[in-house]
Amino acid sequence: MNIEVDRINEGIKNSPKEYIETANQDYVYRLKHIVDDIIEHRDEKPVILLSGPSGSGKTTTALMIEKMLDDQGHDTHTLSMDNYFCSLTPEEKELAAQGKMDLESPMRVDSKLLSAQIEAMSACEEVEIPKYNFKSSSREPGGRRFRRNPGELVIFEGIHALNPDVITVPDSQICKIYVSVRTRITDGQTVLHPSRVRLLRRMIRDKKFRKRSLQETMNMFHSVESGENKYIMPYKGRSDYDVDTFMPYELSVYRDPLIGQLREMSDIPEIAETLEVLENMEPVDSKLLPSDSLVCEFVGNSQFKY
């Protein structure tokens, strides 16, 4: 799907609040169809797997689905697959520090433990959910005890959630969702690829919450993209549901906070192309965003806890 810059700008100029509200309502409406199907098949498929590349909005989407299910009386628990990473050995930590270890690899996930716990949760058996400490690159002992009650649902969110080598549970027991930006934005000359939207999401999030410069985020772009093409994209076809997380107003929200620094990086082809579109966007103040907007995952003030 393509959307024109002029069309976005027209909607924002007419009424930014109304334009934002309409886009948010459309996203909730699309998720509602998925939620209705999840409820219909909750007995045979109590576990939902949600995958997407970096900057796809998968965490907020998982939490939105959880809230919608909770609101309809179906208690739901969202769990991060990051907690199932294997602890790094001292040798692996040294390689990682030198940038010589593939930290995106699905081999980092303890597939045996994860798959066994999904099976146990489906059977309403108690498990001990691990806790991964990213500072020490190790799993900590004494995880949280958890038992899914009959009728409850569990969402596992992570980049490798659709990889059958990572999660070996039969498809008949799980619901699979893939989320990412799928819309292209055009100003009549340049067509901005969805990966550039996800790059802007990561840039503004990393700048605000991870004290990372735009250049540092850009330096990781090709590595992250390579990992996505290798480890995530090949499995998106396995999903039962494919969700486009693009919000028509989001580039307008990113415009003013990023454009000055992006201009200083205009010698980078990906940035130059992005600037061509971004400079033509009508700006929107992030203060206009309601706290349940998916964009708040990247700019802050979200009602969801990450």
mmCIF file of C-alpha atoms in Angstrom:
data_model
loop_
_atom_site.group_PDB
_atom_site.id
_atom_site.type_symbol
_atom_site.label_atom_id
_atom_site.label_comp_id
_atom_site.label_asym_id
_atom_site.label_seq_id
_atom_site.Cartn_x
_atom_site.Cartn_y
_atom_site.Cartn_z
ATOM 1 C CA MET A 1 0.000 0.000 0.000
ATOM 2 C CA ASN A 2 1.164 3.538 -0.827
ATOM 3 C CA ILE A 3 0.072 6.792 0.802
ATOM 4 C CA GLU A 4 0.755 10.277 -0.540
ATOM 5 C CA VAL A 5 2.381 13.021 1.542
ATOM 6 C CA ASP A 6 -0.199 15.521 0.242
ATOM 7 C CA ARG A 7 -3.024 13.327 1.519
ATOM 8 C CA ILE A 8 -1.457 13.116 4.986
ATOM 9 C CA ASN A 9 -0.777 16.845 5.116
ATOM 10 C CA GLU A 10 -4.338 17.651 4.104
ATOM 11 C CA GLY A 11 -5.737 15.541 6.938
ATOM 12 C CA ILE A 12 -3.377 17.107 9.479
ATOM 13 C CA LYS A 13 -4.070 20.685 8.356
ATOM 14 C CA ASN A 14 -7.838 20.152 8.553
ATOM 15 C CA SER A 15 -7.761 18.763 12.108
ATOM 16 C CA PRO A 16 -4.667 17.062 13.554
ATOM 17 C CA LYS A 17 -6.523 15.644 16.566
ATOM 18 C CA GLU A 18 -9.272 14.180 14.406
ATOM 19 C CA TYR A 19 -6.749 12.757 11.918
ATOM 20 C CA ILE A 20 -4.792 11.073 14.729
ATOM 21 C CA GLU A 21 -7.958 9.745 16.358
ATOM 22 C CA THR A 22 -9.258 8.300 13.090
ATOM 23 C CA ALA A 23 -5.948 6.525 12.382
ATOM 24 C CA ASN A 24 -5.833 5.083 15.902
ATOM 25 C CA GLN A 25 -9.429 3.883 15.670
ATOM 26 C CA ASP A 26 -8.669 2.195 12.348
ATOM 27 C CA TYR A 27 -5.760 0.314 13.934
ATOM 28 C CA VAL A 28 -7.888 -0.839 16.863
ATOM 29 C CA TYR A 29 -10.598 -1.926 14.415
ATOM 30 C CA ARG A 30 -8.106 -4.084 12.500
ATOM 31 C CA LEU A 31 -6.834 -5.643 15.718
ATOM 32 C CA LYS A 32 -10.398 -6.331 16.850
ATOM 33 C CA HIS A 33 -10.904 -8.821 14.010
ATOM 34 C CA ILE A 34 -7.808 -10.704 15.172
ATOM 35 C CA VAL A 35 -8.944 -10.582 18.798
ATOM 36 C CA ASP A 36 -12.350 -11.981 17.838
ATOM 37 C CA ASP A 37 -10.678 -14.928 16.083
ATOM 38 C CA ILE A 38 -8.345 -15.516 19.037
ATOM 39 C CA ILE A 39 -11.355 -15.689 21.354
ATOM 40 C CA GLU A 40 -13.166 -18.085 19.027
ATOM 41 C CA HIS A 41 -10.197 -20.491 19.033
ATOM 42 C CA ARG A 42 -8.966 -19.856 22.586
ATOM 43 C CA ASP A 43 -9.511 -23.426 23.796
ATOM 44 C CA GLU A 44 -7.414 -25.150 21.135
ATOM 45 C CA LYS A 45 -4.953 -22.239 20.676
ATOM 46 C CA PRO A 46 -4.399 -20.555 24.062
ATOM 47 C CA VAL A 47 -0.875 -19.356 23.142
ATOM 48 C CA ILE A 48 -0.323 -16.472 20.694
ATOM 49 C CA LEU A 49 3.060 -15.887 19.045
ATOM 50 C CA LEU A 50 3.739 -12.332 17.852
ATOM 51 C CA SER A 51 6.778 -11.514 15.746
ATOM 52 C CA GLY A 52 8.117 -8.520 13.845
ATOM 53 C CA PRO A 53 11.398 -6.770 13.048
ATOM 54 C CA SER A 54 13.008 -4.039 15.137
ATOM 55 C CA GLY A 55 10.883 -0.895 15.242
ATOM 56 C CA SER A 56 7.767 -2.741 14.093
ATOM 57 C CA GLY A 57 5.680 -1.817 17.135
ATOM 58 C CA LYS A 58 5.262 -5.442 18.176
ATOM 59 C CA THR A 59 5.489 -4.745 21.915
ATOM 60 C CA THR A 60 2.703 -2.158 21.896
ATOM 61 C CA THR A 61 0.600 -4.285 19.549
ATOM 62 C CA ALA A 62 0.961 -7.280 21.878
ATOM 63 C CA LEU A 63 -0.078 -5.152 24.865
ATOM 64 C CA MET A 64 -3.000 -3.671 22.934
ATOM 65 C CA ILE A 65 -4.228 -7.156 22.048
ATOM 66 C CA GLU A 66 -3.791 -8.188 25.695
ATOM 67 C CA LYS A 67 -5.894 -5.231 26.861
ATOM 68 C CA MET A 68 -8.610 -5.918 24.293
ATOM 69 C CA LEU A 69 -8.788 -9.552 25.390
ATOM 70 C CA ASP A 70 -8.812 -8.572 29.073
ATOM 71 C CA ASP A 71 -11.603 -6.065 28.421
ATOM 72 C CA GLN A 72 -13.692 -8.865 26.944
ATOM 73 C CA GLY A 73 -13.199 -11.014 30.041
ATOM 74 C CA HIS A 74 -10.335 -13.209 28.803
ATOM 75 C CA ASP A 75 -7.361 -12.782 31.151
ATOM 76 C CA THR A 76 -4.205 -12.543 29.054
ATOM 77 C CA HIS A 77 -0.498 -12.526 29.929
ATOM 78 C CA THR A 78 2.172 -11.025 27.634
ATOM 79 C CA LEU A 79 5.661 -12.508 27.947
ATOM 80 C CA SER A 80 8.888 -11.435 26.237
ATOM 81 C CA MET A 81 10.909 -14.101 24.477
ATOM 82 C CA ASP A 82 14.037 -12.113 25.414
ATOM 83 C CA ASN A 83 13.939 -13.824 28.800
ATOM 84 C CA TYR A 84 14.662 -17.141 27.081
ATOM 85 C CA PHE A 85 18.042 -16.055 25.742
ATOM 86 C CA CYS A 86 20.897 -18.350 26.716
ATOM 87 C CA SER A 87 23.528 -16.947 29.058
ATOM 88 C CA LEU A 88 26.722 -15.918 27.280
ATOM 89 C CA THR A 89 29.951 -17.632 28.229
ATOM 90 C CA PRO A 90 32.983 -15.432 29.079
ATOM 91 C CA GLU A 91 34.375 -16.216 25.622
ATOM 92 C CA GLU A 92 31.090 -15.201 23.941
ATOM 93 C CA LYS A 93 30.962 -11.970 25.945
ATOM 94 C CA GLU A 94 34.435 -11.102 24.687
ATOM 95 C CA LEU A 95 33.401 -11.812 21.094
ATOM 96 C CA ALA A 96 30.258 -9.715 21.561
ATOM 97 C CA ALA A 97 32.328 -6.809 22.910
ATOM 98 C CA GLN A 98 34.485 -7.020 19.770
ATOM 99 C CA GLY A 99 31.402 -7.078 17.537
ATOM 100 C CA LYS A 100 32.281 -10.581 16.355
ATOM 101 C CA MET A 101 29.164 -12.362 17.627
ATOM 102 C CA ASP A 102 25.793 -12.460 15.922
ATOM 103 C CA LEU A 103 23.499 -11.274 18.713
ATOM 104 C CA GLU A 104 20.458 -11.508 16.410
ATOM 105 C CA SER A 105 20.877 -15.230 15.819
ATOM 106 C CA PRO A 106 17.993 -17.549 16.810
ATOM 107 C CA MET A 107 20.670 -19.820 18.299
ATOM 108 C CA ARG A 108 20.749 -17.409 21.246
ATOM 109 C CA VAL A 109 17.265 -18.582 22.281
ATOM 110 C CA ASP A 110 16.903 -21.605 24.570
ATOM 111 C CA SER A 111 14.520 -23.313 22.168
ATOM 112 C CA LYS A 112 14.164 -26.475 24.225
ATOM 113 C CA LEU A 113 13.097 -24.612 27.394
ATOM 114 C CA LEU A 114 10.825 -22.176 25.527
ATOM 115 C CA SER A 115 8.990 -24.877 23.575
ATOM 116 C CA ALA A 116 8.635 -27.064 26.675
ATOM 117 C CA GLN A 117 7.154 -24.174 28.650
ATOM 118 C CA ILE A 118 4.685 -23.301 25.880
ATOM 119 C CA GLU A 119 3.520 -26.919 25.883
ATOM 120 C CA ALA A 120 3.236 -26.825 29.683
ATOM 121 C CA MET A 121 1.318 -23.545 29.656
ATOM 122 C CA SER A 122 -1.095 -24.939 27.073
ATOM 123 C CA ALA A 123 -1.742 -27.826 29.464
ATOM 124 C CA CYS A 124 -2.192 -25.424 32.430
ATOM 125 C CA GLU A 125 0.934 -26.773 34.134
ATOM 126 C CA GLU A 126 3.089 -24.584 36.367
ATOM 127 C CA VAL A 127 6.390 -23.278 34.966
ATOM 128 C CA GLU A 128 9.207 -21.066 36.198
ATOM 129 C CA ILE A 129 9.554 -18.194 33.727
ATOM 130 C CA PRO A 130 13.235 -17.210 33.388
ATOM 131 C CA LYS A 131 14.540 -13.661 33.756
ATOM 132 C CA TYR A 132 17.343 -12.450 31.497
ATOM 133 C CA ASN A 133 19.735 -9.775 32.738
ATOM 134 C CA PHE A 134 21.031 -7.823 29.725
ATOM 135 C CA LYS A 135 23.695 -6.060 31.777
ATOM 136 C CA SER A 136 25.360 -9.342 32.696
ATOM 137 C CA SER A 137 24.197 -11.175 29.540
ATOM 138 C CA SER A 138 22.944 -14.046 31.649
ATOM 139 C CA ARG A 139 19.751 -15.665 32.855
ATOM 140 C CA GLU A 140 19.131 -15.132 36.548
ATOM 141 C CA PRO A 141 18.039 -17.976 38.844
ATOM 142 C CA GLY A 142 14.733 -17.985 40.667
ATOM 143 C CA GLY A 143 12.338 -16.886 37.960
ATOM 144 C CA ARG A 144 8.625 -16.181 38.390
ATOM 145 C CA ARG A 145 6.306 -19.136 38.961
ATOM 146 C CA PHE A 146 3.385 -19.095 36.553
ATOM 147 C CA ARG A 147 0.396 -21.280 35.805
ATOM 148 C CA ARG A 148 -2.143 -20.463 33.111
ATOM 149 C CA ASN A 149 -5.661 -21.017 34.317
ATOM 150 C CA PRO A 150 -8.219 -22.618 31.970
ATOM 151 C CA GLY A 151 -9.635 -19.974 29.629
ATOM 152 C CA GLU A 152 -6.660 -17.623 30.024
ATOM 153 C CA LEU A 153 -4.389 -16.682 27.120
ATOM 154 C CA VAL A 154 -0.646 -16.118 26.795
ATOM 155 C CA ILE A 155 1.114 -13.891 24.228
ATOM 156 C CA PHE A 156 4.799 -14.504 23.481
ATOM 157 C CA GLU A 157 6.390 -11.484 21.793
ATOM 158 C CA GLY A 158 9.792 -11.626 20.097
ATOM 159 C CA ILE A 159 11.655 -11.400 16.805
ATOM 160 C CA HIS A 160 12.009 -15.206 16.510
ATOM 161 C CA ALA A 161 8.435 -16.056 17.494
ATOM 162 C CA LEU A 162 7.555 -17.480 14.058
ATOM 163 C CA ASN A 163 10.751 -19.476 13.543
ATOM 164 C CA PRO A 164 9.815 -23.203 13.646
ATOM 165 C CA ASP A 165 13.359 -24.096 14.694
ATOM 166 C CA VAL A 166 12.992 -21.891 17.776
ATOM 167 C CA ILE A 167 9.432 -22.817 18.750
ATOM 168 C CA THR A 168 8.744 -26.445 17.884
ATOM 169 C CA VAL A 169 5.158 -26.535 19.180
ATOM 170 C CA PRO A 170 2.618 -27.846 16.596
ATOM 171 C CA ASP A 171 0.750 -25.118 14.704
ATOM 172 C CA SER A 172 -2.524 -26.605 15.908
ATOM 173 C CA GLN A 173 -1.728 -25.311 19.424
ATOM 174 C CA ILE A 174 -0.664 -21.744 18.598
ATOM 175 C CA CYS A 175 -1.927 -18.556 16.930
ATOM 176 C CA LYS A 176 0.716 -16.672 14.919
ATOM 177 C CA ILE A 177 0.811 -12.916 14.231
ATOM 178 C CA TYR A 178 3.338 -10.941 12.172
ATOM 179 C CA VAL A 179 3.519 -7.157 12.544
ATOM 180 C CA SER A 180 5.569 -4.568 10.671
ATOM 181 C CA VAL A 181 5.356 -1.360 8.669
ATOM 182 C CA ARG A 182 4.035 -2.317 5.225
ATOM 183 C CA THR A 183 2.963 1.077 3.829
ATOM 184 C CA ARG A 184 5.177 3.117 1.503
ATOM 185 C CA ILE A 185 5.077 6.923 1.618
ATOM 186 C CA THR A 186 5.509 8.974 -1.552
ATOM 187 C CA ASP A 187 5.821 12.684 -2.294
ATOM 188 C CA GLY A 188 5.296 12.090 -6.016
ATOM 189 C CA GLN A 189 8.980 11.497 -6.730
ATOM 190 C CA THR A 190 10.511 9.572 -3.845
ATOM 191 C CA VAL A 191 8.893 6.422 -2.468
ATOM 192 C CA LEU A 192 9.985 5.802 1.115
ATOM 193 C CA HIS A 193 10.440 2.118 1.940
ATOM 194 C CA PRO A 194 8.835 0.803 5.167
ATOM 195 C CA SER A 195 12.294 0.020 6.575
ATOM 196 C CA ARG A 196 13.016 3.778 6.621
ATOM 197 C CA VAL A 197 9.952 4.365 8.797
ATOM 198 C CA ARG A 198 11.190 1.726 11.231
ATOM 199 C CA LEU A 199 14.633 3.371 11.167
ATOM 200 C CA LEU A 200 13.075 6.710 12.168
ATOM 201 C CA ARG A 201 11.176 4.946 14.960
ATOM 202 C CA ARG A 202 14.405 3.460 16.283
ATOM 203 C CA MET A 203 16.256 6.750 15.965
ATOM 204 C CA ILE A 204 13.779 8.759 18.011
ATOM 205 C CA ARG A 205 13.394 5.971 20.579
ATOM 206 C CA ASP A 206 17.147 5.411 20.916
ATOM 207 C CA LYS A 207 17.785 9.141 21.218
ATOM 208 C CA LYS A 208 15.162 9.600 23.917
ATOM 209 C CA PHE A 209 15.420 6.414 25.953
ATOM 210 C CA ARG A 210 18.815 4.835 25.219
ATOM 211 C CA LYS A 211 21.031 7.937 25.006
ATOM 212 C CA ARG A 212 22.140 6.836 21.555
ATOM 213 C CA SER A 213 22.932 9.351 18.826
ATOM 214 C CA LEU A 214 21.199 9.194 15.451
ATOM 215 C CA GLN A 215 24.544 8.337 13.890
ATOM 216 C CA GLU A 216 24.994 5.389 16.264
ATOM 217 C CA THR A 217 21.551 4.051 15.367
ATOM 218 C CA MET A 218 22.333 4.537 11.680
ATOM 219 C CA ASN A 219 25.634 2.680 12.100
ATOM 220 C CA MET A 220 23.678 -0.392 13.208
ATOM 221 C CA PHE A 221 21.092 -0.119 10.415
ATOM 222 C CA HIS A 222 22.672 -2.481 7.883
ATOM 223 C CA SER A 223 23.532 -5.070 10.526
ATOM 224 C CA VAL A 224 19.998 -4.995 11.928
ATOM 225 C CA GLU A 225 18.515 -5.157 8.423
ATOM 226 C CA SER A 226 20.738 -8.096 7.534
ATOM 227 C CA GLY A 227 19.601 -9.973 10.639
ATOM 228 C CA GLU A 228 15.960 -9.274 9.801
ATOM 229 C CA ASN A 229 16.357 -10.573 6.247
ATOM 230 C CA LYS A 230 18.105 -13.672 7.554
ATOM 231 C CA TYR A 231 16.115 -14.518 10.658
ATOM 232 C CA ILE A 232 12.680 -12.842 10.548
ATOM 233 C CA MET A 233 11.442 -12.226 7.002
ATOM 234 C CA PRO A 234 11.694 -15.884 5.866
ATOM 235 C CA TYR A 235 9.049 -16.874 8.418
ATOM 236 C CA LYS A 236 6.484 -14.099 8.089
ATOM 237 C CA GLY A 237 4.528 -16.258 5.661
ATOM 238 C CA ARG A 238 3.790 -18.671 8.525
ATOM 239 C CA SER A 239 1.608 -16.096 10.271
ATOM 240 C CA ASP A 240 -2.137 -16.439 10.584
ATOM 241 C CA TYR A 241 -2.459 -12.637 10.662
ATOM 242 C CA ASP A 242 -0.357 -9.919 9.025
ATOM 243 C CA VAL A 243 -0.641 -6.444 10.591
ATOM 244 C CA ASP A 244 0.574 -3.180 9.035
ATOM 245 C CA THR A 245 1.603 -0.991 11.994
ATOM 246 C CA PHE A 246 2.123 2.230 10.015
ATOM 247 C CA MET A 247 0.350 5.249 11.491
ATOM 248 C CA PRO A 248 -0.382 7.907 8.807
ATOM 249 C CA TYR A 249 0.568 10.767 11.140
ATOM 250 C CA GLU A 250 3.789 9.321 12.562
ATOM 251 C CA LEU A 251 6.332 10.879 10.179
ATOM 252 C CA SER A 252 4.835 14.261 11.031
ATOM 253 C CA VAL A 253 5.491 13.535 14.721
ATOM 254 C CA TYR A 254 9.128 12.525 14.075
ATOM 255 C CA ARG A 255 9.821 15.446 11.733
ATOM 256 C CA ASP A 256 10.779 18.327 14.028
ATOM 257 C CA PRO A 257 12.665 16.343 16.720
ATOM 258 C CA LEU A 258 14.867 14.625 14.118
ATOM 259 C CA ILE A 259 15.174 16.768 11.015
ATOM 260 C CA GLY A 260 17.992 19.042 12.204
ATOM 261 C CA GLN A 261 20.338 16.170 13.022
ATOM 262 C CA LEU A 262 19.272 14.230 9.934
ATOM 263 C CA ARG A 263 20.314 17.161 7.733
ATOM 264 C CA GLU A 264 23.816 16.842 9.202
ATOM 265 C CA MET A 265 23.826 13.213 7.976
ATOM 266 C CA SER A 266 22.479 13.939 4.491
ATOM 267 C CA ASP A 267 25.570 12.426 2.831
ATOM 268 C CA ILE A 268 24.203 8.991 3.783
ATOM 269 C CA PRO A 269 21.968 7.754 0.914
ATOM 270 C CA GLU A 270 19.276 6.288 3.190
ATOM 271 C CA ILE A 271 19.089 9.541 5.144
ATOM 272 C CA ALA A 272 19.041 11.741 2.034
ATOM 273 C CA GLU A 273 16.104 9.764 0.663
ATOM 274 C CA THR A 274 14.253 9.943 3.980
ATOM 275 C CA LEU A 275 14.856 13.706 4.245
ATOM 276 C CA GLU A 276 13.286 14.286 0.819
ATOM 277 C CA VAL A 277 9.985 12.986 2.191
ATOM 278 C CA LEU A 278 10.288 14.186 5.783
ATOM 279 C CA GLU A 279 10.898 17.810 4.841
ATOM 280 C CA ASN A 280 7.578 17.884 3.001
ATOM 281 C CA MET A 281 5.570 16.619 5.991
ATOM 282 C CA GLU A 282 3.318 18.891 8.018
ATOM 283 C CA PRO A 283 4.705 18.722 11.614
ATOM 284 C CA VAL A 284 2.644 17.377 14.513
ATOM 285 C CA ASP A 285 3.432 17.935 18.201
ATOM 286 C CA SER A 286 3.729 14.608 20.060
ATOM 287 C CA LYS A 287 1.702 16.184 22.889
ATOM 288 C CA LEU A 288 -1.362 15.692 20.689
ATOM 289 C CA LEU A 289 -0.976 11.912 20.834
ATOM 290 C CA PRO A 290 -3.280 9.965 23.157
ATOM 291 C CA SER A 291 -1.428 7.635 25.516
ATOM 292 C CA ASP A 292 -2.717 4.516 23.733
ATOM 293 C CA SER A 293 -1.129 5.504 20.391
ATOM 294 C CA LEU A 294 1.327 2.938 19.036
ATOM 295 C CA VAL A 295 3.681 5.837 18.227
ATOM 296 C CA CYS A 296 4.107 6.512 21.963
ATOM 297 C CA GLU A 297 6.262 3.367 22.118
ATOM 298 C CA PHE A 298 8.904 5.436 20.307
ATOM 299 C CA VAL A 299 8.285 9.025 21.472
ATOM 300 C CA GLY A 300 7.172 8.352 25.059
ATOM 301 C CA ASN A 301 4.140 8.958 27.305
ATOM 302 C CA SER A 302 2.549 5.598 26.501
ATOM 303 C CA GLN A 303 -0.023 4.109 28.844
ATOM 304 C CA PHE A 304 1.657 0.752 28.366
ATOM 305 C CA LYS A 305 4.616 -0.419 30.454
ATOM 306 C CA TYR A 306 7.557 -1.803 28.501
#
